[in-house]
Amino acid sequence: NPTVVATGLATVIAFTATLKGTAATGTSTVALVVNISGTDVNVYASKPTSTTDTTGAASGGTESFYWIAIGT
């Protein structure tokens, strides 16, 4: 965490990431947050601490995600 996405763009104006798959959430990754950093984007993943504690924690999961970058 984070996963760095090299967009190939000179300027990134907008970026979105969506988890790929159909697995039940449980304690796997449930949310993605992005931070644009120059031509790259840092994608941070989070998950619940446990099945009984929904406090967010950094995810070390291996889930894949789709992404779209808009820029020049």
mmCIF file of N, CA and C in Angstrom:
data_model
loop_
_atom_site.group_PDB
_atom_site.id
_atom_site.type_symbol
_atom_site.label_atom_id
_atom_site.label_comp_id
_atom_site.label_asym_id
_atom_site.label_seq_id
_atom_site.Cartn_x
_atom_site.Cartn_y
_atom_site.Cartn_z
ATOM 1 N N ASN A 1 0.853 -1.164 0.000
ATOM 2 C CA ASN A 1 0.000 0.000 0.000
ATOM 3 C C ASN A 1 0.900 1.228 0.000
ATOM 4 N N PRO A 2 0.990 2.026 -0.942
ATOM 5 C CA PRO A 2 0.105 2.092 -2.100
ATOM 6 C C PRO A 2 0.600 1.255 -3.279
ATOM 7 N N THR A 3 -0.291 1.072 -4.240
ATOM 8 C CA THR A 3 0.070 0.547 -5.545
ATOM 9 C C THR A 3 0.215 1.753 -6.460
ATOM 10 N N VAL A 4 1.355 1.885 -7.106
ATOM 11 C CA VAL A 4 1.603 3.039 -7.971
ATOM 12 C C VAL A 4 1.182 2.682 -9.396
ATOM 13 N N VAL A 5 0.343 3.542 -9.985
ATOM 14 C CA VAL A 5 -0.088 3.367 -11.372
ATOM 15 C C VAL A 5 0.618 4.418 -12.220
ATOM 16 N N ALA A 6 1.402 3.979 -13.180
ATOM 17 C CA ALA A 6 2.039 4.886 -14.140
ATOM 18 C C ALA A 6 1.043 5.092 -15.274
ATOM 19 N N THR A 7 0.465 6.283 -15.365
ATOM 20 C CA THR A 7 -0.624 6.527 -16.309
ATOM 21 C C THR A 7 -0.157 6.713 -17.744
ATOM 22 N N GLY A 8 1.070 7.150 -17.953
ATOM 23 C CA GLY A 8 1.540 7.455 -19.283
ATOM 24 C C GLY A 8 1.103 8.831 -19.770
ATOM 25 N N LEU A 9 0.422 9.576 -18.912
ATOM 26 C CA LEU A 9 -0.029 10.925 -19.256
ATOM 27 C C LEU A 9 0.969 11.954 -18.756
ATOM 28 N N ALA A 10 1.044 13.095 -19.424
ATOM 29 C CA ALA A 10 1.914 14.181 -18.970
ATOM 30 C C ALA A 10 1.277 14.931 -17.802
ATOM 31 N N THR A 11 -0.046 15.048 -17.826
ATOM 32 C CA THR A 11 -0.800 15.710 -16.758
ATOM 33 C C THR A 11 -2.032 14.876 -16.448
ATOM 34 N N VAL A 12 -2.226 14.509 -15.200
ATOM 35 C CA VAL A 12 -3.409 13.755 -14.793
ATOM 36 C C VAL A 12 -4.407 14.737 -14.189
ATOM 37 N N ILE A 13 -5.596 14.799 -14.769
ATOM 38 C CA ILE A 13 -6.646 15.698 -14.290
ATOM 39 C C ILE A 13 -7.616 14.965 -13.361
ATOM 40 N N ALA A 14 -7.925 13.714 -13.710
ATOM 41 C CA ALA A 14 -8.862 12.924 -12.914
ATOM 42 C C ALA A 14 -8.475 11.453 -13.001
ATOM 43 N N PHE A 15 -8.856 10.701 -11.976
ATOM 44 C CA PHE A 15 -8.522 9.280 -11.910
ATOM 45 C C PHE A 15 -9.580 8.580 -11.087
ATOM 46 N N THR A 16 -9.955 7.382 -11.505
ATOM 47 C CA THR A 16 -10.870 6.573 -10.718
ATOM 48 C C THR A 16 -10.377 5.127 -10.714
ATOM 49 N N ALA A 17 -10.632 4.423 -9.629
ATOM 50 C CA ALA A 17 -10.253 3.014 -9.501
ATOM 51 C C ALA A 17 -11.424 2.249 -8.907
ATOM 52 N N THR A 18 -11.670 1.056 -9.445
ATOM 53 C CA THR A 18 -12.775 0.218 -8.985
ATOM 54 C C THR A 18 -12.260 -1.201 -8.763
ATOM 55 N N LEU A 19 -12.625 -1.792 -7.640
ATOM 56 C CA LEU A 19 -12.211 -3.170 -7.372
ATOM 57 C C LEU A 19 -12.771 -4.112 -8.424
ATOM 58 N N LYS A 20 -11.985 -5.096 -8.806
ATOM 59 C CA LYS A 20 -12.372 -6.090 -9.800
ATOM 60 C C LYS A 20 -12.778 -7.366 -9.070
ATOM 61 N N GLY A 21 -13.863 -7.992 -9.508
ATOM 62 C CA GLY A 21 -14.248 -9.282 -8.950
ATOM 63 C C GLY A 21 -15.604 -9.272 -8.282
ATOM 64 N N THR A 22 -15.961 -10.436 -7.755
ATOM 65 C CA THR A 22 -17.274 -10.620 -7.149
ATOM 66 C C THR A 22 -17.197 -11.240 -5.753
ATOM 67 N N ALA A 23 -16.028 -11.259 -5.150
ATOM 68 C CA ALA A 23 -15.861 -11.893 -3.837
ATOM 69 C C ALA A 23 -16.611 -11.122 -2.758
ATOM 70 N N ALA A 24 -17.135 -11.831 -1.788
ATOM 71 C CA ALA A 24 -17.775 -11.190 -0.637
ATOM 72 C C ALA A 24 -16.729 -10.378 0.113
ATOM 73 N N THR A 25 -17.156 -9.282 0.717
ATOM 74 C CA THR A 25 -16.189 -8.380 1.335
ATOM 75 C C THR A 25 -15.484 -8.987 2.539
ATOM 76 N N GLY A 26 -16.187 -9.490 3.534
ATOM 77 C CA GLY A 26 -15.539 -10.078 4.704
ATOM 78 C C GLY A 26 -14.450 -9.182 5.250
ATOM 79 N N THR A 27 -13.218 -9.672 5.258
ATOM 80 C CA THR A 27 -12.084 -8.868 5.712
ATOM 81 C C THR A 27 -11.106 -8.607 4.577
ATOM 82 N N SER A 28 -11.578 -8.718 3.340
ATOM 83 C CA SER A 28 -10.726 -8.393 2.203
ATOM 84 C C SER A 28 -10.873 -6.910 1.871
ATOM 85 N N THR A 29 -10.172 -6.450 0.876
ATOM 86 C CA THR A 29 -10.209 -5.041 0.487
ATOM 87 C C THR A 29 -11.633 -4.618 0.147
ATOM 88 N N VAL A 30 -12.059 -3.487 0.708
ATOM 89 C CA VAL A 30 -13.411 -2.985 0.449
ATOM 90 C C VAL A 30 -13.425 -1.573 -0.109
ATOM 91 N N ALA A 31 -12.309 -0.862 -0.058
ATOM 92 C CA ALA A 31 -12.292 0.526 -0.529
ATOM 93 C C ALA A 31 -10.931 0.867 -1.123
ATOM 94 N N LEU A 32 -10.969 1.738 -2.125
ATOM 95 C CA LEU A 32 -9.756 2.260 -2.744
ATOM 96 C C LEU A 32 -9.786 3.779 -2.655
ATOM 97 N N VAL A 33 -8.647 4.370 -2.342
ATOM 98 C CA VAL A 33 -8.491 5.820 -2.291
ATOM 99 C C VAL A 33 -7.300 6.157 -3.169
ATOM 100 N N VAL A 34 -7.406 7.240 -3.950
ATOM 101 C CA VAL A 34 -6.317 7.583 -4.861
ATOM 102 C C VAL A 34 -5.742 8.959 -4.551
ATOM 103 N N ASN A 35 -4.461 9.120 -4.874
ATOM 104 C CA ASN A 35 -3.766 10.389 -4.724
ATOM 105 C C ASN A 35 -2.933 10.607 -5.982
ATOM 106 N N ILE A 36 -3.276 11.663 -6.745
ATOM 107 C CA ILE A 36 -2.535 11.977 -7.964
ATOM 108 C C ILE A 36 -1.203 12.603 -7.562
ATOM 109 N N SER A 37 -0.120 12.054 -8.119
ATOM 110 C CA SER A 37 1.223 12.527 -7.797
ATOM 111 C C SER A 37 2.003 12.684 -9.103
ATOM 112 N N GLY A 38 1.866 13.848 -9.726
ATOM 113 C CA GLY A 38 2.535 14.077 -11.005
ATOM 114 C C GLY A 38 1.894 13.256 -12.105
ATOM 115 N N THR A 39 2.695 12.434 -12.772
ATOM 116 C CA THR A 39 2.176 11.598 -13.859
ATOM 117 C C THR A 39 1.713 10.231 -13.360
ATOM 118 N N ASP A 40 1.984 9.935 -12.096
ATOM 119 C CA ASP A 40 1.576 8.671 -11.483
ATOM 120 C C ASP A 40 0.407 8.904 -10.529
ATOM 121 N N VAL A 41 -0.246 7.799 -10.165
ATOM 122 C CA VAL A 41 -1.318 7.860 -9.178
ATOM 123 C C VAL A 41 -1.053 6.773 -8.145
ATOM 124 N N ASN A 42 -1.121 7.138 -6.867
ATOM 125 C CA ASN A 42 -0.975 6.172 -5.774
ATOM 126 C C ASN A 42 -2.368 5.686 -5.389
ATOM 127 N N VAL A 43 -2.584 4.375 -5.438
ATOM 128 C CA VAL A 43 -3.865 3.784 -5.080
ATOM 129 C C VAL A 43 -3.685 3.063 -3.744
ATOM 130 N N TYR A 44 -4.435 3.507 -2.748
ATOM 131 C CA TYR A 44 -4.378 2.921 -1.414
ATOM 132 C C TYR A 44 -5.610 2.047 -1.198
ATOM 133 N N ALA A 45 -5.427 0.863 -0.649
ATOM 134 C CA ALA A 45 -6.522 -0.064 -0.396
ATOM 135 C C ALA A 45 -6.747 -0.199 1.100
ATOM 136 N N SER A 46 -8.025 -0.298 1.493
ATOM 137 C CA SER A 46 -8.323 -0.510 2.907
ATOM 138 C C SER A 46 -9.337 -1.633 3.067
ATOM 139 N N LYS A 47 -9.376 -2.163 4.268
ATOM 140 C CA LYS A 47 -10.254 -3.289 4.607
ATOM 141 C C LYS A 47 -10.720 -3.125 6.043
ATOM 142 N N PRO A 48 -11.763 -3.840 6.470
ATOM 143 C CA PRO A 48 -12.156 -3.808 7.883
ATOM 144 C C PRO A 48 -11.081 -4.490 8.733
ATOM 145 N N THR A 49 -10.952 -4.055 9.972
ATOM 146 C CA THR A 49 -9.981 -4.667 10.882
ATOM 147 C C THR A 49 -10.303 -6.144 11.108
ATOM 148 N N SER A 50 -11.591 -6.466 11.262
ATOM 149 C CA SER A 50 -12.023 -7.853 11.445
ATOM 150 C C SER A 50 -13.496 -7.952 11.061
ATOM 151 N N THR A 51 -14.049 -9.146 11.136
ATOM 152 C CA THR A 51 -15.466 -9.306 10.798
ATOM 153 C C THR A 51 -16.371 -8.661 11.834
ATOM 154 N N THR A 52 -15.856 -8.371 13.010
ATOM 155 C CA THR A 52 -16.675 -7.725 14.046
ATOM 156 C C THR A 52 -16.280 -6.280 14.303
ATOM 157 N N ASP A 53 -15.201 -5.820 13.701
ATOM 158 C CA ASP A 53 -14.728 -4.440 13.865
ATOM 159 C C ASP A 53 -14.523 -3.839 12.478
ATOM 160 N N THR A 54 -15.395 -2.900 12.110
ATOM 161 C CA THR A 54 -15.338 -2.333 10.756
ATOM 162 C C THR A 54 -14.408 -1.128 10.644
ATOM 163 N N THR A 55 -13.605 -0.878 11.671
ATOM 164 C CA THR A 55 -12.613 0.189 11.586
ATOM 165 C C THR A 55 -11.678 -0.097 10.415
ATOM 166 N N GLY A 56 -11.419 0.912 9.588
ATOM 167 C CA GLY A 56 -10.573 0.717 8.411
ATOM 168 C C GLY A 56 -9.118 0.460 8.775
ATOM 169 N N ALA A 57 -8.488 -0.387 7.982
ATOM 170 C CA ALA A 57 -7.069 -0.698 8.144
ATOM 171 C C ALA A 57 -6.467 -0.860 6.756
ATOM 172 N N ALA A 58 -5.178 -0.626 6.634
ATOM 173 C CA ALA A 58 -4.507 -0.816 5.347
ATOM 174 C C ALA A 58 -4.640 -2.270 4.913
ATOM 175 N N SER A 59 -4.943 -2.473 3.654
ATOM 176 C CA SER A 59 -5.103 -3.821 3.130
ATOM 177 C C SER A 59 -3.804 -4.303 2.498
ATOM 178 N N GLY A 60 -3.449 -5.514 2.785
ATOM 179 C CA GLY A 60 -2.292 -6.136 2.147
ATOM 180 C C GLY A 60 -2.752 -7.162 1.131
ATOM 181 N N GLY A 61 -4.028 -7.063 0.741
ATOM 182 C CA GLY A 61 -4.619 -8.027 -0.181
ATOM 183 C C GLY A 61 -4.024 -7.957 -1.578
ATOM 184 N N THR A 62 -4.395 -8.921 -2.383
ATOM 185 C CA THR A 62 -3.883 -8.998 -3.750
ATOM 186 C C THR A 62 -4.997 -8.786 -4.775
ATOM 187 N N GLU A 63 -6.094 -8.160 -4.358
ATOM 188 C CA GLU A 63 -7.191 -7.916 -5.283
ATOM 189 C C GLU A 63 -6.748 -7.001 -6.419
ATOM 190 N N SER A 64 -7.322 -7.218 -7.585
ATOM 191 C CA SER A 64 -7.042 -6.388 -8.743
ATOM 192 C C SER A 64 -8.065 -5.262 -8.825
ATOM 193 N N PHE A 65 -7.730 -4.236 -9.597
ATOM 194 C CA PHE A 65 -8.680 -3.154 -9.804
ATOM 195 C C PHE A 65 -8.567 -2.602 -11.216
ATOM 196 N N TYR A 66 -9.687 -2.058 -11.683
ATOM 197 C CA TYR A 66 -9.723 -1.361 -12.966
ATOM 198 C C TYR A 66 -9.427 0.103 -12.694
ATOM 199 N N TRP A 67 -8.860 0.807 -13.666
ATOM 200 C CA TRP A 67 -8.639 2.227 -13.470
ATOM 201 C C TRP A 67 -8.793 2.987 -14.774
ATOM 202 N N ILE A 68 -9.173 4.253 -14.620
ATOM 203 C CA ILE A 68 -9.292 5.186 -15.752
ATOM 204 C C ILE A 68 -8.634 6.484 -15.336
ATOM 205 N N ALA A 69 -7.757 6.985 -16.198
ATOM 206 C CA ALA A 69 -7.108 8.266 -15.965
ATOM 207 C C ALA A 69 -7.501 9.218 -17.089
ATOM 208 N N ILE A 70 -7.747 10.474 -16.729
ATOM 209 C CA ILE A 70 -8.077 11.500 -17.710
ATOM 210 C C ILE A 70 -7.025 12.590 -17.601
ATOM 211 N N GLY A 71 -6.511 13.011 -18.734
ATOM 212 C CA GLY A 71 -5.490 14.054 -18.730
ATOM 213 C C GLY A 71 -4.964 14.302 -20.122
ATOM 214 N N THR A 72 -3.759 14.832 -20.177
ATOM 215 C CA THR A 72 -3.141 15.146 -21.473
ATOM 216 C C THR A 72 -1.814 14.441 -21.615
#
